[in-house]
Coordinates of C-alpha atoms in Angstrom, one line a residue:
M24 CA 82.7 205.8 108.4
A25 CA 79.6 206.0 110.7
T26 CA 81.8 205.9 113.8
S27 CA 84.1 208.7 112.6
R28 CA 81.0 210.8 111.6
A29 CA 79.5 210.3 115.1
K30 CA 82.7 211.7 116.7
Q31 CA 82.6 214.9 114.6
P32 CA 80.8 218.0 116.0
Y33 CA 77.1 218.0 115.2
F34 CA 77.6 214.5 113.7
G35 CA 79.4 216.0 110.8
L36 CA 76.5 218.1 109.6
K37 CA 77.3 221.4 107.9
G38 CA 75.6 224.1 105.9
K39 CA 71.9 223.6 105.1
W40 CA 71.6 220.4 107.1
L41 CA 73.0 222.0 110.2
T42 CA 70.6 225.0 109.8
F43 CA 67.8 222.5 109.3
W44 CA 68.4 220.8 112.7
I45 CA 68.7 224.2 114.5
T46 CA 65.4 225.2 112.8
F47 CA 63.9 221.8 113.8
A48 CA 64.7 222.4 117.5
C49 CA 63.4 226.0 117.4
A50 CA 60.3 224.9 115.5
T51 CA 59.7 222.2 118.1
D52 CA 59.9 224.8 120.8
M53 CA 57.4 227.1 119.0
T54 CA 55.1 224.1 118.3
L55 CA 55.1 223.4 122.0
F56 CA 54.2 227.0 122.6
G57 CA 51.2 226.7 120.3
Y58 CA 50.1 223.4 121.7
D59 CA 50.3 224.8 125.2
Q60 CA 48.1 227.8 124.2
G61 CA 45.3 225.6 122.8
V62 CA 45.3 222.5 124.9
F63 CA 43.5 224.1 127.9
S64 CA 40.5 225.0 125.7
G65 CA 39.5 221.3 125.8
V66 CA 40.5 220.8 129.5
V67 CA 38.1 223.5 130.8
I68 CA 35.1 221.9 129.2
S69 CA 36.0 218.3 130.4
K70 CA 33.4 217.0 132.8
D71 CA 35.9 214.9 134.7
Y72 CA 38.3 217.9 135.1
L73 CA 35.5 220.1 136.4
D74 CA 34.4 217.3 138.8
V75 CA 37.9 216.5 140.1
H76 CA 38.7 220.2 140.7
N77 CA 35.2 221.0 142.0
L78 CA 34.7 223.7 139.4
N79 CA 31.1 222.9 138.2
G80 CA 28.6 225.7 138.2
P81 CA 28.5 229.4 137.1
E82 CA 29.8 230.5 140.5
N83 CA 33.2 229.0 139.6
T84 CA 33.6 230.8 136.3
S85 CA 36.0 233.4 137.7
I86 CA 38.2 230.7 139.2
L87 CA 38.3 228.9 135.8
S88 CA 39.3 232.1 134.2
I89 CA 42.1 232.7 136.7
I90 CA 43.5 229.2 136.2
T91 CA 43.5 229.8 132.4
S92 CA 44.9 233.3 132.4
I93 CA 47.5 232.9 135.2
Y94 CA 49.6 231.1 132.5
T95 CA 50.3 234.5 130.9
I96 CA 51.7 235.9 134.1
G97 CA 54.1 232.9 134.3
C98 CA 55.1 233.7 130.7
F99 CA 55.8 237.3 131.7
F100 CA 58.1 236.3 134.5
G101 CA 59.8 233.7 132.3
A102 CA 60.6 236.5 129.8
I103 CA 62.1 238.5 132.7
T104 CA 64.2 235.5 133.6
A105 CA 65.5 235.2 130.0
F106 CA 66.4 238.9 130.2
Y107 CA 68.8 238.2 133.0
I108 CA 70.2 234.7 132.1
G109 CA 70.1 234.7 128.3
E110 CA 73.2 236.7 127.7
V111 CA 75.1 235.0 130.6
I112 CA 74.7 231.3 129.8
G113 CA 74.0 231.5 126.1
R114 CA 71.1 230.7 123.8
K115 CA 71.2 226.9 123.9
K116 CA 71.5 226.6 127.7
T117 CA 68.7 229.2 128.2
V118 CA 66.3 227.1 126.0
L119 CA 67.3 224.0 127.9
V120 CA 66.5 225.7 131.2
G121 CA 63.1 226.8 129.9
T122 CA 62.4 223.2 128.7
V123 CA 63.3 221.7 132.1
I124 CA 60.8 224.1 133.7
M125 CA 58.1 223.4 131.1
T126 CA 58.6 219.7 131.7
I127 CA 58.0 220.1 135.4
G128 CA 55.0 222.3 134.6
A129 CA 53.5 219.6 132.2
I130 CA 54.0 216.9 134.9
L131 CA 52.3 219.1 137.5
Q132 CA 49.3 219.8 135.2
T133 CA 48.9 216.2 134.2
S134 CA 48.9 215.0 137.8
S135 CA 46.7 217.8 139.2
F136 CA 43.9 217.0 141.7
S137 CA 43.2 220.5 143.1
V138 CA 42.8 224.1 142.1
P139 CA 46.0 225.3 143.9
H140 CA 47.9 222.4 142.3
M141 CA 46.7 223.4 138.8
I142 CA 47.4 227.1 139.4
V143 CA 51.0 226.4 140.4
A144 CA 51.3 224.1 137.4
R145 CA 50.1 226.7 135.0
I146 CA 52.5 229.4 136.4
V147 CA 55.5 227.0 136.2
T148 CA 54.6 226.0 132.6
G149 CA 54.3 229.7 131.7
I150 CA 57.7 230.6 133.2
G151 CA 59.3 227.9 131.0
N152 CA 57.4 229.0 128.0
G153 CA 58.3 232.7 128.6
I154 CA 62.0 231.8 128.7
N155 CA 61.9 229.7 125.6
T156 CA 59.8 232.1 123.5
A157 CA 62.2 235.0 124.4
T158 CA 65.3 233.0 123.4
A159 CA 64.6 230.5 120.6
P160 CA 63.9 233.2 117.9
V161 CA 67.2 234.9 118.8
W162 CA 69.1 231.6 118.5
Q163 CA 67.5 231.0 115.1
T164 CA 68.2 234.5 113.8
E165 CA 71.8 234.4 114.8
T166 CA 72.5 231.1 113.1
S167 CA 70.6 231.7 109.9
K168 CA 71.7 233.1 106.5
V169 CA 70.5 236.5 105.5
H170 CA 68.3 235.2 102.7
N171 CA 66.2 232.8 104.8
R172 CA 66.4 234.3 108.3
G173 CA 62.9 235.8 108.2
K174 CA 61.4 232.8 106.3
L175 CA 62.6 230.3 109.0
V176 CA 61.3 232.4 112.0
M177 CA 58.0 232.9 110.2
L178 CA 57.8 229.1 109.5
E179 CA 58.4 228.5 113.1
M180 CA 55.5 230.8 114.0
G181 CA 53.4 228.9 111.4
L182 CA 54.3 225.7 113.3
N183 CA 53.2 227.5 116.5
I184 CA 49.8 227.6 114.9
F185 CA 50.2 223.9 113.9
G186 CA 50.7 223.2 117.6
F187 CA 47.6 225.2 118.4
S188 CA 45.7 223.3 115.7
L189 CA 47.1 220.0 116.9
S190 CA 45.8 220.6 120.4
N191 CA 42.3 221.3 119.0
W192 CA 42.3 218.1 117.1
V193 CA 43.6 216.1 120.1
N194 CA 40.8 217.7 122.2
Y195 CA 38.3 216.7 119.6
G196 CA 39.5 213.1 119.6
M197 CA 39.6 212.9 123.3
S198 CA 36.0 214.2 123.6
F199 CA 35.0 210.6 122.5
V200 CA 37.0 209.1 125.4
G201 CA 35.9 211.1 128.4
G202 CA 37.0 210.4 132.0
S203 CA 40.3 211.4 133.5
I204 CA 42.4 210.4 130.4
G205 CA 40.3 212.7 128.3
W206 CA 42.1 215.7 129.8
R207 CA 45.2 214.3 131.4
L208 CA 46.5 212.7 128.2
P209 CA 46.4 216.0 126.1
L210 CA 48.2 217.8 128.9
S211 CA 50.8 215.0 129.1
L212 CA 51.6 215.2 125.4
Q213 CA 53.5 218.4 126.1
L214 CA 56.2 216.1 127.3
V215 CA 56.7 214.7 123.8
F216 CA 57.9 218.1 122.6
C217 CA 60.1 218.5 125.7
I218 CA 61.8 215.1 125.0
I219 CA 62.5 216.1 121.4
L220 CA 64.1 219.3 122.6
F221 CA 66.3 217.4 125.2
V222 CA 67.4 215.0 122.4
T223 CA 68.3 217.7 119.8
I224 CA 69.5 220.9 121.5
P225 CA 72.6 219.6 123.4
W226 CA 74.5 218.5 120.3
L227 CA 73.6 221.6 118.2
P228 CA 76.0 224.6 117.9
E229 CA 75.7 227.7 120.1
S230 CA 75.2 231.1 118.4
P231 CA 78.6 232.1 116.9
R232 CA 77.7 235.8 117.6
W233 CA 77.2 235.0 121.3
L234 CA 80.5 233.1 121.4
L235 CA 82.3 236.1 119.8
A236 CA 80.8 238.5 122.3
H237 CA 82.2 236.3 125.1
G238 CA 85.7 236.0 123.7
R239 CA 85.4 232.4 122.3
E240 CA 86.7 233.3 118.9
T241 CA 88.1 229.9 117.8
E242 CA 84.8 228.1 118.6
A243 CA 82.8 230.8 116.9
S244 CA 84.9 230.8 113.8
T245 CA 84.4 227.0 113.4
I246 CA 80.7 227.3 113.8
L247 CA 80.5 230.2 111.3
A248 CA 82.4 228.1 108.8
D249 CA 80.2 225.0 109.5
L250 CA 77.0 227.0 109.0
E251 CA 78.3 228.3 105.7
D252 CA 79.8 224.9 104.8
K253 CA 83.2 226.6 104.1
P254 CA 86.7 226.3 105.4
V255 CA 87.6 228.4 108.5
D256 CA 90.1 230.4 106.5
D257 CA 87.6 231.2 103.7
P258 CA 87.6 235.0 103.0
Y259 CA 83.8 235.1 103.4
V260 CA 84.0 233.5 106.9
I261 CA 86.8 235.7 107.9
A262 CA 85.1 238.9 106.7
E263 CA 81.8 237.8 108.5
R264 CA 83.7 237.2 111.7
E265 CA 85.6 240.5 111.6
E266 CA 82.4 242.4 110.8
I267 CA 80.7 240.8 113.9
I268 CA 83.7 241.6 116.1
Y269 CA 83.7 245.2 114.9
G270 CA 80.1 245.5 115.8
I271 CA 80.7 244.1 119.2
E272 CA 83.6 246.4 119.9
Y273 CA 81.7 249.5 118.6
E274 CA 78.7 248.6 120.8
R275 CA 80.9 248.2 123.9
Q276 CA 82.7 251.5 123.3
N277 CA 79.3 253.2 123.1
A278 CA 77.5 251.1 125.7
I279 CA 75.4 252.6 128.5
N280 CA 74.1 251.1 131.7
W281 CA 70.4 250.5 132.3
G282 CA 70.1 253.4 134.7
D283 CA 71.2 255.8 132.0
L284 CA 69.1 254.0 129.4
L285 CA 66.0 254.4 131.5
R286 CA 66.7 258.1 132.1
G287 CA 67.1 258.6 128.3
R288 CA 70.9 259.2 128.4
G289 CA 71.8 257.0 125.5
K290 CA 74.6 257.8 123.2
A291 CA 73.8 258.7 119.6
G292 CA 76.0 256.0 118.1
T293 CA 74.0 253.0 119.0
K294 CA 70.4 254.2 119.0
T295 CA 69.8 251.6 121.7
I296 CA 66.5 253.0 123.0
R297 CA 65.0 253.5 119.6
R298 CA 65.8 250.0 118.6
L299 CA 64.5 248.6 121.9
L300 CA 61.2 250.5 121.5
L301 CA 60.8 249.4 117.8
G302 CA 61.2 245.8 118.8
A303 CA 58.9 245.9 121.8
G304 CA 56.5 248.1 119.8
T305 CA 55.8 245.2 117.3
Q306 CA 54.6 243.0 120.2
A307 CA 52.5 245.9 121.7
M308 CA 50.9 246.3 118.3
Q309 CA 50.2 242.6 118.0
Q310 CA 48.2 242.6 121.2
F311 CA 46.5 246.0 120.9
G312 CA 45.6 245.0 117.4
G313 CA 42.9 242.9 119.0
I314 CA 44.3 239.3 118.8
N315 CA 43.0 238.4 122.3
V316 CA 39.8 240.5 122.3
S317 CA 36.6 238.7 123.1
K318 CA 33.2 239.7 122.1
K319 CA 29.9 239.3 124.0
T320 CA 26.5 240.5 123.0
R321 CA 23.0 239.5 124.1
V322 CA 20.8 238.3 121.2
N323 CA 17.3 236.8 121.1
S324 CA 16.7 233.4 119.6
S325 CA 13.9 230.8 119.5
H326 CA 15.5 229.4 122.7
G327 CA 15.3 232.8 124.5
P328 CA 18.0 235.5 125.0
Y329 CA 21.6 234.4 125.4
D330 CA 25.1 235.9 125.6
Y331 CA 27.3 235.6 122.5
L332 CA 31.0 235.4 123.5
M333 CA 34.2 234.9 121.5
I334 CA 37.8 234.3 122.6
M335 CA 39.5 232.2 119.9
S336 CA 42.6 230.9 121.7
Y337 CA 41.3 229.5 124.9
Y338 CA 37.5 229.5 124.9
L339 CA 36.2 228.9 121.4
P340 CA 34.7 225.4 122.2
T341 CA 33.1 226.9 125.4
V342 CA 31.6 229.7 123.3
L343 CA 30.2 227.4 120.7
I344 CA 28.6 225.2 123.4
E345 CA 27.3 227.9 125.7
S346 CA 26.3 230.6 123.2
V347 CA 25.6 228.9 119.8
K348 CA 24.2 225.8 121.6
L349 CA 26.3 223.2 119.8
D350 CA 27.0 219.8 121.4
D351 CA 30.5 219.1 122.8
S352 CA 31.8 217.1 119.9
L353 CA 30.7 219.5 117.1
A354 CA 32.0 222.5 119.1
R355 CA 35.5 220.9 119.3
L356 CA 35.3 220.0 115.6
I357 CA 34.5 223.5 114.5
A358 CA 37.3 224.9 116.7
A359 CA 39.7 222.5 115.2
C360 CA 38.7 223.4 111.6
A361 CA 39.0 227.1 112.4
S362 CA 42.5 226.5 113.7
V363 CA 43.4 224.8 110.4
A364 CA 42.4 228.0 108.5
Y365 CA 44.6 230.0 110.9
L366 CA 47.4 227.5 110.2
F367 CA 47.3 227.9 106.4
A368 CA 47.4 231.7 106.7
S369 CA 50.4 231.6 109.0
L370 CA 52.3 229.1 106.8
A371 CA 51.6 231.3 103.7
A372 CA 53.5 234.1 105.4
A373 CA 56.8 232.2 105.5
P374 CA 57.7 232.4 101.7
L375 CA 56.4 236.0 101.5
V376 CA 58.3 237.6 104.3
E377 CA 61.6 237.9 102.4
K378 CA 59.9 238.9 99.1
C379 CA 57.5 241.5 100.5
G380 CA 59.5 242.6 103.5
R381 CA 58.6 243.1 107.1
R382 CA 57.0 246.5 106.7
I383 CA 54.6 245.6 103.9
M384 CA 53.6 242.4 105.6
M385 CA 52.8 244.2 108.9
I386 CA 50.8 246.9 107.0
V387 CA 48.8 244.4 104.9
S388 CA 48.0 242.3 108.0
T389 CA 47.0 245.4 110.0
V390 CA 44.7 246.6 107.1
I391 CA 42.9 243.2 107.2
Q392 CA 42.5 243.5 111.0
L393 CA 41.2 247.0 110.6
L394 CA 38.5 246.0 108.0
C395 CA 37.5 242.9 110.0
F396 CA 37.0 244.9 113.2
L397 CA 35.1 247.5 111.3
L398 CA 32.7 244.9 110.0
V399 CA 32.4 243.2 113.3
T400 CA 31.5 246.5 115.0
I401 CA 28.8 247.2 112.4
L402 CA 27.3 243.7 112.7
L403 CA 27.3 243.7 116.5
S404 CA 25.6 247.1 116.5
F405 CA 22.7 245.5 114.7
A406 CA 22.9 242.4 116.9
E407 CA 22.4 244.5 120.1
K408 CA 19.3 246.4 118.8
P409 CA 16.4 245.1 120.9
D410 CA 13.8 244.9 118.1
Y411 CA 16.1 243.8 115.3
L412 CA 14.7 240.6 113.7
H413 CA 18.0 239.0 112.6
Q414 CA 20.1 239.3 115.8
V415 CA 21.2 235.7 115.8
E416 CA 22.2 235.8 112.1
V417 CA 24.3 239.0 112.4
A418 CA 26.0 237.7 115.6
E419 CA 26.9 234.5 113.9
A420 CA 28.2 236.4 110.8
S421 CA 30.5 238.4 113.1
V422 CA 32.2 235.0 114.1
V423 CA 33.1 234.6 110.4
W424 CA 34.8 237.9 110.4
F425 CA 36.7 237.1 113.6
I426 CA 38.0 234.0 111.8
I427 CA 39.0 236.0 108.8
Y428 CA 40.7 238.4 111.2
Y429 CA 42.8 235.6 112.5
M430 CA 43.8 234.6 109.0
G431 CA 44.9 238.2 108.3
F432 CA 46.7 238.2 111.6
G433 CA 48.5 235.0 110.6
L434 CA 49.8 236.7 107.4
G435 CA 51.9 239.2 109.3
M436 CA 51.3 240.3 112.8
L437 CA 51.6 236.8 114.1
G438 CA 55.2 236.1 113.3
I439 CA 56.9 239.4 112.5
P440 CA 56.7 240.7 116.2
W441 CA 58.7 237.6 117.2
L442 CA 61.2 238.1 114.3
Y443 CA 61.7 241.9 114.3
P444 CA 63.1 242.3 117.9
T445 CA 65.8 239.7 117.1
E446 CA 66.9 241.6 114.0
I447 CA 66.6 245.3 115.0
N448 CA 68.6 245.1 118.3
S449 CA 72.4 245.0 118.4
L450 CA 74.2 241.8 119.4
P451 CA 74.9 242.8 123.1
M452 CA 71.2 243.9 123.4
R453 CA 69.6 241.1 121.3
T454 CA 68.7 238.8 124.1
K455 CA 67.6 241.7 126.3
G456 CA 65.7 243.3 123.5
A457 CA 63.9 240.0 122.6
A458 CA 63.1 239.5 126.3
V459 CA 61.7 243.0 126.6
A460 CA 59.6 242.4 123.5
T461 CA 58.3 239.1 124.9
M462 CA 57.6 240.8 128.3
T463 CA 55.6 243.4 126.4
N464 CA 53.7 240.7 124.6
W465 CA 52.6 238.9 127.8
I466 CA 51.8 242.0 129.8
T467 CA 49.8 243.6 127.1
N468 CA 48.1 240.2 126.5
F469 CA 47.1 240.2 130.1
V470 CA 45.9 243.8 130.0
V471 CA 43.7 243.2 126.9
V472 CA 42.1 240.1 128.3
E473 CA 41.4 241.8 131.6
I474 CA 39.9 245.0 130.2
T475 CA 37.8 243.3 127.5
P476 CA 35.0 242.0 129.8
I477 CA 34.7 245.4 131.5
G478 CA 34.7 247.2 128.2
I479 CA 32.1 245.0 126.7
Q480 CA 29.9 245.3 129.8
T481 CA 30.2 249.0 129.8
L482 CA 30.2 249.9 126.1
G483 CA 28.7 247.0 124.4
W484 CA 29.3 246.9 120.6
K485 CA 31.0 250.4 120.9
F486 CA 33.9 248.7 122.6
Y487 CA 35.1 247.4 119.2
I488 CA 35.5 250.9 117.9
I489 CA 38.6 251.0 120.1
W490 CA 40.2 248.2 118.1
V491 CA 39.2 249.8 114.8
V492 CA 41.0 253.0 116.0
T493 CA 44.1 251.2 117.3
N494 CA 44.6 249.3 114.0
A495 CA 44.1 252.6 112.1
L496 CA 46.8 254.3 114.3
F497 CA 49.3 251.5 113.8
L498 CA 49.4 251.9 110.0
P499 CA 51.1 255.3 109.9
I500 CA 53.4 254.3 112.8
I501 CA 54.7 251.3 110.8
W502 CA 55.0 253.4 107.6
L503 CA 56.8 256.3 109.2
F504 CA 59.1 254.8 111.8
Y505 CA 59.9 251.1 111.1
P506 CA 62.9 250.4 108.9
E507 CA 63.0 247.4 106.7
T508 CA 65.1 244.4 107.9
A509 CA 64.6 241.9 105.1
N510 CA 67.6 240.9 103.0
R511 CA 70.0 242.6 105.4
T512 CA 72.6 241.0 107.6
L513 CA 72.4 241.7 111.3
E514 CA 75.7 243.6 110.9
D515 CA 74.1 245.7 108.1
L516 CA 71.5 246.9 110.7
D517 CA 74.2 247.8 113.1
A518 CA 76.0 249.8 110.4
F519 CA 72.6 251.4 109.5
Y520 CA 72.2 252.8 113.0
R521 CA 75.8 253.9 113.2
D522 CA 75.1 256.2 110.3
N523 CA 72.5 258.1 112.4
P524 CA 69.4 257.4 110.2
P525 CA 66.4 259.7 110.4
L526 CA 63.6 259.0 112.9
V527 CA 60.9 259.5 110.3
L528 CA 62.3 257.3 107.5
H529 CA 59.5 256.6 105.0
R530 CA 61.3 258.7 102.3
D531 CA 64.7 257.2 102.9
R532 CA 65.2 254.5 100.3
D533 CA 67.9 252.6 102.2
S534 CA 65.5 252.4 105.2
T535 CA 62.4 251.1 103.3
S536 CA 63.7 249.1 100.3
V537 CA 63.1 245.3 100.5
C538 CA 66.3 244.8 98.4
R539 CA 69.6 245.0 100.3
P540 CA 71.1 248.5 99.9
E541 CA 74.0 248.8 97.5
R542 CA 76.3 250.3 100.1
F543 CA 76.0 247.2 102.3
I544 CA 76.7 245.0 99.3
Q545 CA 79.8 247.0 98.4
A546 CA 81.1 247.1 102.0
Q547 CA 80.8 243.3 102.3
G548 CA 82.6 242.9 99.0
R549 CA 85.4 245.1 100.2
D550 CA 85.7 243.1 103.4
I551 CA 85.9 239.8 101.5
E552 CA 88.5 241.2 99.1
E553 CA 90.5 242.5 102.1
A554 CA 90.3 239.2 103.8
A555 CA 91.4 237.4 100.6
E556 CA 94.3 239.8 100.2
N557 CA 95.4 239.2 103.8
L558 CA 95.3 235.5 103.2
R559 CA 97.4 235.8 100.0
R560 CA 100.0 238.0 101.9
R561 CA 100.1 235.5 104.7
G562 CA 100.6 232.7 102.2
S563 CA 103.4 234.6 100.4
I564 CA 105.2 235.3 103.8
M565 CA 104.9 231.6 104.7
V566 CA 106.3 230.5 101.3
H567 CA 109.2 233.1 101.6
D568 CA 110.0 231.9 105.2
A569 CA 110.0 228.3 104.1
A570 CA 112.3 229.1 101.1
E571 CA 114.8 230.9 103.4
K572 CA 114.7 228.1 105.9
S573 CA 115.5 225.5 103.1
L574 CA 118.4 227.6 101.8
S575 CA 119.9 228.0 105.3
D576 CA 119.6 224.2 105.8

């Protein structure tokens, strides 16, 4: 029994169990993404790391910053790579390519003994991560059922924060060890996630939608049936396959090349540019909503004046040591606890995303971000007043609102910008659309991180007014222009854009309702009935032919 099961595709797994293992692989990839984001925060404050790379002293601060931030440039180029190879070699192979590159990067980081060595290692790791983060959500989306597609991608982004939190706890634990192992071991643990991906991905199914787009209909039909845990000739499976094929053919008939696309010469039937901009726009709003903004203000304490700086993802332990004057161990502990609060908020988003919808979740998240930045701005305005007696207290209070900001961010704007581009773009454009969105994420990430120190130095607390304004601007943009994608099949969204929906759609019920529009339910019902009728006719013809053959014999 066990032997025959092992010989079956995917070890005989079907339906929910097959979806579980695809989700497990994608979630592992996103956990690695989160771990990779957080692990370097402990490395940059390790005495042995600073000694080995000759990075001690304030004169090396800029080099330390370059080593940390160069990772985002690697991620950007990784997303560009996914743009070109993702649709050619498929979702599975693209993730495997990214994992191979990340494995090389992790080994290079762990074995680093010089600054150039570590810079190369960070870039290589970033390229692998950029490829994977542009592809894994697409693979998950294209193999998930309509009722749990958003939930699974949001769960994966919650596990991204689990990876981030895990790296903080590992850094806290290794602070008691010290020496070379104190920073090399946390970096080497990236390889554990890579091994899990190498063990799971090869035996899992390719996206059936990608297979259909590349003419591999038999294989795609089998995978569609296995994901639904139904026979290949089930009317539901046949109707789903035919609907995907129709969408592919329609897209090809209305396809335009990238030269025309960039010149704005798109055809009305596909709305390619609008859908591309909507997907990339979510990632731009994520970054320009202030997620990677730091804060720095000079306050007076009993120990004399000091600069108060905040960058959650990479530098929080450094901030707590240098600015709040905590010891190394306590700083790492507080950073780890803050990451747990962030984790719970992001996990809470998973069960809500299908019930509340993408639009409402983005709006609620943005409102929280707006309020937090407003309060931070007010507090820092007092903290920077030269004669104000409670500068330290209000500066520390602003840290609390930054942490609340991250919890609000985790409720919506963390995960939906990774989910939305995989839903809103058509099948032929899905990998490219996700890659463009991921490129947008990394390049805007880099821009925000680069302009923040200059803005703070020039404007002081007034710099945070910018992020109050950007979040305020995003609210009407989401409300007016973003259609709901919850509880709709990917083919529903293709049909939605074939019907030439309005650009400003807040008054269009089918565009904004969380429930699946009735016209899509009826269309799917007709497709299933038609498929069932065709099967009955085919069965009748086969019976008739068999009867004639027996009479002639």
